[in-house]
Short mmCIF file of the C-alpha atoms (twelve columns), coordinates in Angstrom:
data_MODEL
# 
_entry.id   MODEL 
# 
loop_
_atom_site.group_PDB 
_atom_site.id 
_atom_site.type_symbol 
_atom_site.label_atom_id 
_atom_site.label_alt_id 
_atom_site.label_comp_id 
_atom_site.label_asym_id 
_atom_site.label_seq_id 
_atom_site.Cartn_x 
_atom_site.Cartn_y 
_atom_site.Cartn_z 
_atom_site.pdbx_PDB_model_num 
ATOM 1   C CA . UNK A 1   23.278  -21.366 20.684  1 
ATOM 2   C CA . UNK A 2   24.616  -17.701 20.638  1 
ATOM 3   C CA . UNK A 3   23.842  -15.258 23.482  1 
ATOM 4   C CA . UNK A 4   21.993  -13.616 20.589  1 
ATOM 5   C CA . UNK A 5   19.364  -16.183 20.380  1 
ATOM 6   C CA . UNK A 6   19.371  -17.674 23.550  1 
ATOM 7   C CA . UNK A 7   18.053  -13.679 24.019  1 
ATOM 8   C CA . UNK A 8   15.287  -13.572 21.646  1 
ATOM 9   C CA . UNK A 9   14.102  -17.142 22.564  1 
ATOM 10  C CA . UNK A 10  13.796  -15.068 25.447  1 
ATOM 11  C CA . UNK A 11  12.773  -12.037 24.994  1 
ATOM 12  C CA . UNK A 12  8.554   -11.264 25.360  1 
ATOM 13  C CA . UNK A 13  9.013   -8.868  21.997  1 
ATOM 14  C CA . UNK A 14  11.407  -10.045 19.675  1 
ATOM 15  C CA . UNK A 15  10.930  -7.357  17.169  1 
ATOM 16  C CA . UNK A 16  12.394  -4.643  19.998  1 
ATOM 17  C CA . UNK A 17  15.043  -7.300  21.234  1 
ATOM 18  C CA . UNK A 18  16.721  -7.304  17.854  1 
ATOM 19  C CA . UNK A 19  16.037  -4.172  16.067  1 
ATOM 20  C CA . UNK A 20  18.523  -2.799  19.596  1 
ATOM 21  C CA . UNK A 21  20.778  -4.534  19.310  1 
ATOM 22  C CA . UNK A 22  20.258  -3.043  14.890  1 
ATOM 23  C CA . UNK A 23  20.747  0.529   16.652  1 
ATOM 24  C CA . UNK A 24  23.347  -0.760  19.023  1 
ATOM 25  C CA . UNK A 25  25.696  -2.496  16.731  1 
ATOM 26  C CA . UNK A 26  24.529  -1.094  13.393  1 
ATOM 27  C CA . UNK A 27  23.909  -4.862  12.826  1 
ATOM 28  C CA . UNK A 28  22.622  -7.978  14.025  1 
ATOM 29  C CA . UNK A 29  21.880  -11.773 12.371  1 
ATOM 30  C CA . UNK A 30  19.154  -13.522 13.144  1 
ATOM 31  C CA . UNK A 31  18.976  -17.131 13.263  1 
ATOM 32  C CA . UNK A 32  16.476  -19.880 11.797  1 
ATOM 33  C CA . UNK A 33  14.296  -17.753 10.300  1 
ATOM 34  C CA . UNK A 34  12.553  -19.230 7.876   1 
ATOM 35  C CA . UNK A 35  13.133  -23.299 7.273   1 
ATOM 36  C CA . UNK A 36  15.667  -24.405 5.042   1 
ATOM 37  C CA . UNK A 37  14.125  -26.289 2.427   1 
ATOM 38  C CA . UNK A 38  12.476  -22.995 1.563   1 
ATOM 39  C CA . UNK A 39  15.317  -21.110 0.635   1 
ATOM 40  C CA . UNK A 40  16.283  -23.975 -1.505  1 
ATOM 41  C CA . UNK A 41  12.496  -23.257 -3.321  1 
ATOM 42  C CA . UNK A 42  13.529  -19.933 -3.194  1 
ATOM 43  C CA . UNK A 43  17.347  -20.744 -4.525  1 
ATOM 44  C CA . UNK A 44  16.745  -23.059 -7.401  1 
ATOM 45  C CA . UNK A 45  14.030  -20.613 -9.067  1 
ATOM 46  C CA . UNK A 46  16.731  -17.775 -9.066  1 
ATOM 47  C CA . UNK A 47  18.984  -20.264 -10.486 1 
ATOM 48  C CA . UNK A 48  18.498  -20.698 -13.961 1 
ATOM 49  C CA . UNK A 49  18.437  -16.558 -14.530 1 
ATOM 50  C CA . UNK A 50  21.844  -16.169 -12.438 1 
ATOM 51  C CA . UNK A 51  23.321  -18.964 -14.582 1 
ATOM 52  C CA . UNK A 52  22.223  -16.451 -18.038 1 
ATOM 53  C CA . UNK A 53  22.816  -13.610 -16.257 1 
ATOM 54  C CA . UNK A 54  26.226  -11.640 -17.187 1 
ATOM 55  C CA . UNK A 55  28.920  -10.722 -14.910 1 
ATOM 56  C CA . UNK A 56  28.391  -6.823  -13.844 1 
ATOM 57  C CA . UNK A 57  30.841  -3.850  -15.162 1 
ATOM 58  C CA . UNK A 58  32.243  -1.681  -13.213 1 
ATOM 59  C CA . UNK A 59  34.522  -0.628  -9.743  1 
ATOM 60  C CA . UNK A 60  31.567  -0.765  -7.728  1 
ATOM 61  C CA . UNK A 61  29.298  -3.781  -9.079  1 
ATOM 62  C CA . UNK A 62  32.343  -6.179  -9.691  1 
ATOM 63  C CA . UNK A 63  33.754  -7.718  -11.863 1 
ATOM 64  C CA . UNK A 64  33.093  -11.499 -11.044 1 
ATOM 65  C CA . UNK A 65  29.487  -10.585 -9.142  1 
ATOM 66  C CA . UNK A 66  25.960  -11.629 -11.079 1 
ATOM 67  C CA . UNK A 67  23.419  -9.350  -10.249 1 
ATOM 68  C CA . UNK A 68  19.327  -9.315  -10.788 1 
ATOM 69  C CA . UNK A 69  16.620  -7.383  -9.655  1 
ATOM 70  C CA . UNK A 70  12.747  -8.392  -9.701  1 
ATOM 71  C CA . UNK A 71  12.339  -10.814 -7.119  1 
ATOM 72  C CA . UNK A 72  8.776   -10.338 -6.272  1 
ATOM 73  C CA . UNK A 73  8.507   -11.771 -10.342 1 
ATOM 74  C CA . UNK A 74  10.780  -14.286 -10.380 1 
ATOM 75  C CA . UNK A 75  10.367  -16.763 -7.357  1 
ATOM 76  C CA . UNK A 76  6.990   -16.814 -5.815  1 
ATOM 77  C CA . UNK A 77  8.477   -17.794 -2.525  1 
ATOM 78  C CA . UNK A 78  10.314  -14.060 -2.258  1 
ATOM 79  C CA . UNK A 79  7.148   -12.383 -0.921  1 
ATOM 80  C CA . UNK A 80  7.611   -14.753 1.831   1 
ATOM 81  C CA . UNK A 81  10.505  -13.202 2.685   1 
ATOM 82  C CA . UNK A 82  10.100  -9.414  2.036   1 
ATOM 83  C CA . UNK A 83  6.822   -9.656  3.776   1 
ATOM 84  C CA . UNK A 84  8.800   -12.194 7.055   1 
ATOM 85  C CA . UNK A 85  6.668   -10.825 10.449  1 
ATOM 86  C CA . UNK A 86  9.547   -10.152 12.226  1 
ATOM 87  C CA . UNK A 87  11.145  -8.666  9.421   1 
ATOM 88  C CA . UNK A 88  8.076   -6.009  8.839   1 
ATOM 89  C CA . UNK A 89  7.704   -5.387  12.794  1 
ATOM 90  C CA . UNK A 90  11.809  -4.449  13.177  1 
ATOM 91  C CA . UNK A 91  11.255  -1.909  9.712   1 
ATOM 92  C CA . UNK A 92  8.527   -0.197  11.365  1 
ATOM 93  C CA . UNK A 93  10.379  0.060   14.713  1 
ATOM 94  C CA . UNK A 94  13.454  1.278   13.077  1 
ATOM 95  C CA . UNK A 95  11.850  3.700   10.243  1 
ATOM 96  C CA . UNK A 96  7.728   3.696   11.894  1 
ATOM 97  C CA . UNK A 97  8.882   6.402   14.323  1 
ATOM 98  C CA . UNK A 98  10.469  9.000   10.445  1 
ATOM 99  C CA . UNK A 99  7.663   7.726   7.565   1 
ATOM 100 C CA . UNK A 100 4.248   7.813   7.278   1 
ATOM 101 C CA . UNK A 101 4.880   4.342   6.024   1 
ATOM 102 C CA . UNK A 102 7.821   2.440   4.987   1 
ATOM 103 C CA . UNK A 103 8.695   1.369   1.633   1 
ATOM 104 C CA . UNK A 104 10.923  -1.900  -0.662  1 
ATOM 105 C CA . UNK A 105 13.278  -0.320  -2.161  1 
ATOM 106 C CA . UNK A 106 14.885  -2.765  -4.004  1 
ATOM 107 C CA . UNK A 107 14.962  -7.366  -3.942  1 
ATOM 108 C CA . UNK A 108 18.131  -8.043  -5.455  1 
ATOM 109 C CA . UNK A 109 19.756  -11.594 -6.587  1 
ATOM 110 C CA . UNK A 110 23.354  -11.434 -5.550  1 
ATOM 111 C CA . UNK A 111 26.102  -14.099 -6.619  1 
ATOM 112 C CA . UNK A 112 29.855  -13.988 -6.471  1 
ATOM 113 C CA . UNK A 113 32.464  -15.805 -8.091  1 
ATOM 114 C CA . UNK A 114 35.740  -17.158 -7.374  1 
ATOM 115 C CA . UNK A 115 38.070  -14.672 -7.576  1 
ATOM 116 C CA . UNK A 116 35.703  -11.539 -7.525  1 
ATOM 117 C CA . UNK A 117 38.063  -9.334  -5.313  1 
ATOM 118 C CA . UNK A 118 36.386  -7.118  -2.133  1 
ATOM 119 C CA . UNK A 119 33.805  -4.310  -2.369  1 
ATOM 120 C CA . UNK A 120 34.505  -1.195  -1.949  1 
ATOM 121 C CA . UNK A 121 33.091  0.124   2.028   1 
ATOM 122 C CA . UNK A 122 30.085  2.491   1.894   1 
ATOM 123 C CA . UNK A 123 26.928  2.702   3.099   1 
ATOM 124 C CA . UNK A 124 24.216  3.029   0.872   1 
ATOM 125 C CA . UNK A 125 22.272  5.760   2.214   1 
ATOM 126 C CA . UNK A 126 24.988  8.160   0.399   1 
ATOM 127 C CA . UNK A 127 22.459  6.921   -2.981  1 
ATOM 128 C CA . UNK A 128 20.728  9.777   -1.153  1 
ATOM 129 C CA . UNK A 129 22.107  13.375  0.269   1 
ATOM 130 C CA . UNK A 130 20.419  13.207  3.301   1 
ATOM 131 C CA . UNK A 131 22.052  14.920  6.647   1 
ATOM 132 C CA . UNK A 132 23.755  12.151  8.577   1 
ATOM 133 C CA . UNK A 133 23.145  11.009  12.218  1 
ATOM 134 C CA . UNK A 134 19.653  12.430  12.556  1 
ATOM 135 C CA . UNK A 135 17.315  9.249   11.110  1 
ATOM 136 C CA . UNK A 136 17.814  6.520   9.576   1 
ATOM 137 C CA . UNK A 137 16.731  6.233   6.198   1 
ATOM 138 C CA . UNK A 138 17.121  1.833   4.896   1 
ATOM 139 C CA . UNK A 139 17.886  -0.624  6.601   1 
ATOM 140 C CA . UNK A 140 18.754  -3.992  4.226   1 
ATOM 141 C CA . UNK A 141 17.951  -7.597  4.647   1 
ATOM 142 C CA . UNK A 142 20.430  -10.288 3.776   1 
ATOM 143 C CA . UNK A 143 18.993  -13.578 3.268   1 
ATOM 144 C CA . UNK A 144 22.073  -16.453 1.792   1 
ATOM 145 C CA . UNK A 145 20.792  -19.457 -0.857  1 
ATOM 146 C CA . UNK A 146 24.399  -20.293 0.522   1 
ATOM 147 C CA . UNK A 147 26.298  -20.464 3.101   1 
ATOM 148 C CA . UNK A 148 28.346  -17.776 3.531   1 
ATOM 149 C CA . UNK A 149 31.516  -18.003 4.745   1 
ATOM 150 C CA . UNK A 150 35.183  -15.474 5.583   1 
ATOM 151 C CA . UNK A 151 36.308  -17.413 2.297   1 
ATOM 152 C CA . UNK A 152 33.705  -16.895 0.191   1 
ATOM 153 C CA . UNK A 153 32.531  -13.508 0.108   1 
ATOM 154 C CA . UNK A 154 30.410  -12.682 2.960   1 
ATOM 155 C CA . UNK A 155 28.889  -9.471  3.594   1 
ATOM 156 C CA . UNK A 156 32.213  -7.345  5.628   1 
ATOM 157 C CA . UNK A 157 30.828  -5.467  8.081   1 
ATOM 158 C CA . UNK A 158 32.035  -2.157  10.293  1 
ATOM 159 C CA . UNK A 159 30.479  -2.830  13.667  1 
ATOM 160 C CA . UNK A 160 29.891  0.506   15.843  1 
ATOM 161 C CA . UNK A 161 29.910  2.429   11.957  1 
ATOM 162 C CA . UNK A 162 26.662  3.544   11.875  1 
ATOM 163 C CA . UNK A 163 24.615  6.619   12.600  1 
ATOM 164 C CA . UNK A 164 26.011  9.899   13.343  1 
ATOM 165 C CA . UNK A 165 29.488  7.784   13.299  1 
ATOM 166 C CA . UNK A 166 32.155  11.067  11.125  1 
ATOM 167 C CA . UNK A 167 35.255  9.080   12.201  1 
ATOM 168 C CA . UNK A 168 38.139  8.482   9.814   1 
ATOM 169 C CA . UNK A 169 36.891  4.771   7.684   1 
ATOM 170 C CA . UNK A 170 38.034  2.416   10.130  1 
ATOM 171 C CA . UNK A 171 41.159  -0.801  9.003   1 
ATOM 172 C CA . UNK A 172 40.047  -3.382  7.375   1 
ATOM 173 C CA . UNK A 173 41.381  -5.671  10.655  1 
ATOM 174 C CA . UNK A 174 37.850  -3.577  12.079  1 
ATOM 175 C CA . UNK A 175 35.741  -5.256  10.354  1 
ATOM 176 C CA . UNK A 176 33.400  -8.432  10.350  1 
ATOM 177 C CA . UNK A 177 32.742  -11.195 8.077   1 
ATOM 178 C CA . UNK A 178 28.612  -12.164 8.575   1 
ATOM 179 C CA . UNK A 179 29.181  -16.094 8.272   1 
ATOM 180 C CA . UNK A 180 25.443  -17.406 8.138   1 
ATOM 181 C CA . UNK A 181 23.756  -20.255 6.575   1 
ATOM 182 C CA . UNK A 182 20.458  -20.492 4.597   1 
ATOM 183 C CA . UNK A 183 17.829  -19.543 6.945   1 
ATOM 184 C CA . UNK A 184 19.064  -16.786 8.923   1 
ATOM 185 C CA . UNK A 185 19.164  -12.894 7.989   1 
ATOM 186 C CA . UNK A 186 21.923  -10.086 8.328   1 
ATOM 187 C CA . UNK A 187 20.249  -6.860  8.892   1 
ATOM 188 C CA . UNK A 188 21.758  -4.212  8.222   1 
ATOM 189 C CA . UNK A 189 21.277  0.498   8.985   1 
ATOM 190 C CA . UNK A 190 22.078  2.196   5.453   1 
ATOM 191 C CA . UNK A 191 24.244  4.419   7.518   1 
ATOM 192 C CA . UNK A 192 26.962  0.859   8.041   1 
ATOM 193 C CA . UNK A 193 30.175  0.695   6.628   1 
ATOM 194 C CA . UNK A 194 29.384  -2.492  4.552   1 
ATOM 195 C CA . UNK A 195 31.025  -4.135  1.236   1 
ATOM 196 C CA . UNK A 196 30.423  -7.199  -0.801  1 
ATOM 197 C CA . UNK A 197 33.249  -9.801  0.564   1 
ATOM 198 C CA . UNK A 198 35.778  -11.447 -1.730  1 
ATOM 199 C CA . UNK A 199 35.518  -14.978 -2.765  1 
ATOM 200 C CA . UNK A 200 38.560  -17.110 -2.726  1 
ATOM 201 C CA . UNK A 201 36.772  -19.817 -2.952  1 
ATOM 202 C CA . UNK A 202 35.843  -22.443 -5.783  1 
ATOM 203 C CA . UNK A 203 31.776  -22.290 -5.587  1 
ATOM 204 C CA . UNK A 204 29.556  -18.625 -5.974  1 
ATOM 205 C CA . UNK A 205 28.895  -16.770 -2.812  1 
ATOM 206 C CA . UNK A 206 24.598  -16.106 -3.643  1 
ATOM 207 C CA . UNK A 207 22.426  -14.426 -1.665  1 
ATOM 208 C CA . UNK A 208 18.900  -12.507 -1.835  1 
ATOM 209 C CA . UNK A 209 18.932  -8.613  -0.541  1 
ATOM 210 C CA . UNK A 210 15.369  -6.305  0.333   1 
ATOM 211 C CA . UNK A 211 15.992  -3.216  1.381   1 
ATOM 212 C CA . UNK A 212 13.572  -0.508  3.173   1 
ATOM 213 C CA . UNK A 213 13.794  2.781   2.813   1 
ATOM 214 C CA . UNK A 214 11.135  5.073   4.264   1 
ATOM 215 C CA . UNK A 215 8.558   5.998   2.020   1 
ATOM 216 C CA . UNK A 216 9.245   9.762   1.211   1 
ATOM 217 C CA . UNK A 217 12.209  8.625   -0.675  1 
ATOM 218 C CA . UNK A 218 12.911  7.806   -4.654  1 
ATOM 219 C CA . UNK A 219 13.704  3.946   -4.923  1 
ATOM 220 C CA . UNK A 220 16.927  2.962   -5.594  1 
ATOM 221 C CA . UNK A 221 14.793  0.286   -7.482  1 
ATOM 222 C CA . UNK A 222 12.157  1.478   -10.127 1 
ATOM 223 C CA . UNK A 223 9.066   0.079   -8.738  1 
ATOM 224 C CA . UNK A 224 6.025   0.739   -11.154 1 
ATOM 225 C CA . UNK A 225 8.622   -0.249  -14.160 1 
ATOM 226 C CA . UNK A 226 10.118  -3.377  -12.282 1 
ATOM 227 C CA . UNK A 227 6.187   -4.295  -11.549 1 
ATOM 228 C CA . UNK A 228 4.000   -2.011  -13.758 1 
ATOM 229 C CA . UNK A 229 0.176   -2.651  -12.556 1 
ATOM 230 C CA . UNK A 230 -0.623  -5.682  -15.072 1 
ATOM 231 C CA . UNK A 231 1.606   -7.831  -12.600 1 
ATOM 232 C CA . UNK A 232 1.398   -6.170  -9.100  1 
ATOM 233 C CA . UNK A 233 -2.086  -6.296  -9.798  1 
ATOM 234 C CA . UNK A 234 -1.581  -10.043 -8.812  1 
ATOM 235 C CA . UNK A 235 0.197   -9.174  -5.415  1 
ATOM 236 C CA . UNK A 236 -2.282  -8.616  -2.428  1 
ATOM 237 C CA . UNK A 237 -3.206  -5.781  -1.690  1 
ATOM 238 C CA . UNK A 238 -0.246  -5.961  1.319   1 
ATOM 239 C CA . UNK A 239 2.611   -6.447  -0.950  1 
ATOM 240 C CA . UNK A 240 1.510   -3.668  -4.571  1 
ATOM 241 C CA . UNK A 241 1.401   -1.253  -0.955  1 
ATOM 242 C CA . UNK A 242 4.597   -1.967  -0.437  1 
ATOM 243 C CA . UNK A 243 6.439   -1.183  -3.824  1 
ATOM 244 C CA . UNK A 244 4.577   1.967   -3.583  1 
ATOM 245 C CA . UNK A 245 0.937   1.459   -4.418  1 
ATOM 246 C CA . UNK A 246 -0.158  3.433   -2.549  1 
ATOM 247 C CA . UNK A 247 0.110   6.864   -1.134  1 
ATOM 248 C CA . UNK A 248 2.492   8.315   1.103   1 
ATOM 249 C CA . UNK A 249 0.497   11.095  3.646   1 
ATOM 250 C CA . UNK A 250 0.179   13.583  2.698   1 
ATOM 251 C CA . UNK A 251 -1.029  12.977  -0.695  1 
ATOM 252 C CA . UNK A 252 2.682   11.579  -2.033  1 
ATOM 253 C CA . UNK A 253 2.629   9.867   -4.844  1 
ATOM 254 C CA . UNK A 254 -0.826  10.114  -5.662  1 
ATOM 255 C CA . UNK A 255 -2.044  9.221   -9.483  1 
ATOM 256 C CA . UNK A 256 -4.789  12.170  -10.271 1 
ATOM 257 C CA . UNK A 257 -4.971  12.261  -6.551  1 
ATOM 258 C CA . UNK A 258 -5.892  9.346   -5.367  1 
ATOM 259 C CA . UNK A 259 -3.361  6.684   -4.358  1 
ATOM 260 C CA . UNK A 260 -2.012  4.434   -6.917  1 
ATOM 261 C CA . UNK A 261 -4.069  2.102   -5.920  1 
ATOM 262 C CA . UNK A 262 -6.632  2.722   -7.789  1 
ATOM 263 C CA . UNK A 263 -4.626  1.949   -11.441 1 
ATOM 264 C CA . UNK A 264 -4.863  -2.117  -10.060 1 
ATOM 265 C CA . UNK A 265 -8.326  -2.359  -9.875  1 
ATOM 266 C CA . UNK A 266 -9.757  -1.770  -13.413 1 
ATOM 267 C CA . UNK A 267 -10.353 0.515   -15.865 1 
ATOM 268 C CA . UNK A 268 -10.485 3.598   -14.234 1 
ATOM 269 C CA . UNK A 269 -12.193 6.960   -15.306 1 
ATOM 270 C CA . UNK A 270 -11.498 9.794   -17.102 1 
ATOM 271 C CA . UNK A 271 -12.714 12.202  -14.515 1 
ATOM 272 C CA . UNK A 272 -11.146 11.648  -11.306 1 
ATOM 273 C CA . UNK A 273 -12.527 13.012  -7.886  1 
ATOM 274 C CA . UNK A 274 -9.133  14.281  -5.950  1 
ATOM 275 C CA . UNK A 275 -9.183  13.614  -2.720  1 
ATOM 276 C CA . UNK A 276 -7.721  15.041  0.430   1 
ATOM 277 C CA . UNK A 277 -5.166  12.526  2.001   1 
ATOM 278 C CA . UNK A 278 -3.892  13.998  4.699   1 
ATOM 279 C CA . UNK A 279 -1.860  13.015  8.822   1 
ATOM 280 C CA . UNK A 280 -3.900  12.714  11.794  1 
ATOM 281 C CA . UNK A 281 -2.769  16.099  12.644  1 
ATOM 282 C CA . UNK A 282 -3.036  18.311  9.092   1 
ATOM 283 C CA . UNK A 283 -6.949  17.102  9.294   1 
ATOM 284 C CA . UNK A 284 -8.037  19.042  12.321  1 
ATOM 285 C CA . UNK A 285 -6.422  22.564  11.695  1 
ATOM 286 C CA . UNK A 286 -7.896  22.429  8.020   1 
ATOM 287 C CA . UNK A 287 -11.523 21.475  9.468   1 
ATOM 288 C CA . UNK A 288 -10.922 24.346  11.593  1 
ATOM 289 C CA . UNK A 289 -10.122 26.838  8.717   1 
ATOM 290 C CA . UNK A 290 -12.319 26.396  6.586   1 
ATOM 291 C CA . UNK A 291 -14.939 26.507  9.059   1 
ATOM 292 C CA . UNK A 292 -13.623 30.356  10.103  1 
ATOM 293 C CA . UNK A 293 -13.551 31.077  5.957   1 
ATOM 294 C CA . UNK A 294 -17.054 30.008  6.165   1 
ATOM 295 C CA . UNK A 295 -18.163 31.572  9.135   1 
ATOM 296 C CA . UNK A 296 -16.690 35.106  8.397   1 
ATOM 297 C CA . UNK A 297 -18.617 34.987  4.575   1 
ATOM 298 C CA . UNK A 298 -21.822 34.655  6.497   1 
ATOM 299 C CA . UNK A 299 -21.156 36.894  9.269   1 
ATOM 300 C CA . UNK A 300 -21.034 39.950  5.303   1 
ATOM 301 C CA . UNK A 301 -23.624 38.216  3.885   1 
# 
């Protein structure tokens, strides 16, 4: 058993332990989170689409790599990974202080085939023009569907390159290959330098990535096109909220002044009442301001 795994077993708060590892090193690997049989069932659901999906095009996505998104509608098992309680608890610790709620940024199946080169090292948070080092905006969770090994394309990470790190790009020799087996999960920050590995074996390396971001950011995957209301209304409310059918206070992402979940519960009336959706610290000052105005009006009448 690894040192990290041993520490987790005796930790009274596993989520806080793994969040600490993640924030310290920029990544962590949590072993034995889900049964191998469940991961195999998910992989089985995705295999037909993987077989028909063409290779990516471009120097970033790779020419011997297959990708597709929308996994919550591809397999019922995907939701189990996306909503794993320990994963969500870690997200709350890392992202929760910086937003009213975090959101699902994307789900994606990634299959790296023989002959694929190492991906250019990059930081996923660079998709947004945000200040580096002030907070964390994104956390990725990679679930291996096949064994991840250095020779078959395991994700490469550069420990310590997260947060406010602004030093020169470290050498390839400083990278760590995230070697793990199905059932485990790799978590890494959006500020951590990383990239897909190259595959020097004959068999493809397959994984599922789910990433979570601050709820006030635009998501990488357009969730409302991937999961329009006719699909999202089949999801439990908590999952629908995670993909965006829920307001981020104050009133971000509203639909006619209402929580967007209104569109999941039958026909929306033609005339809808705009309703305040405020953060707690906004409620009292606004009420006091309105009370002062009303008092002033009464005093002049």
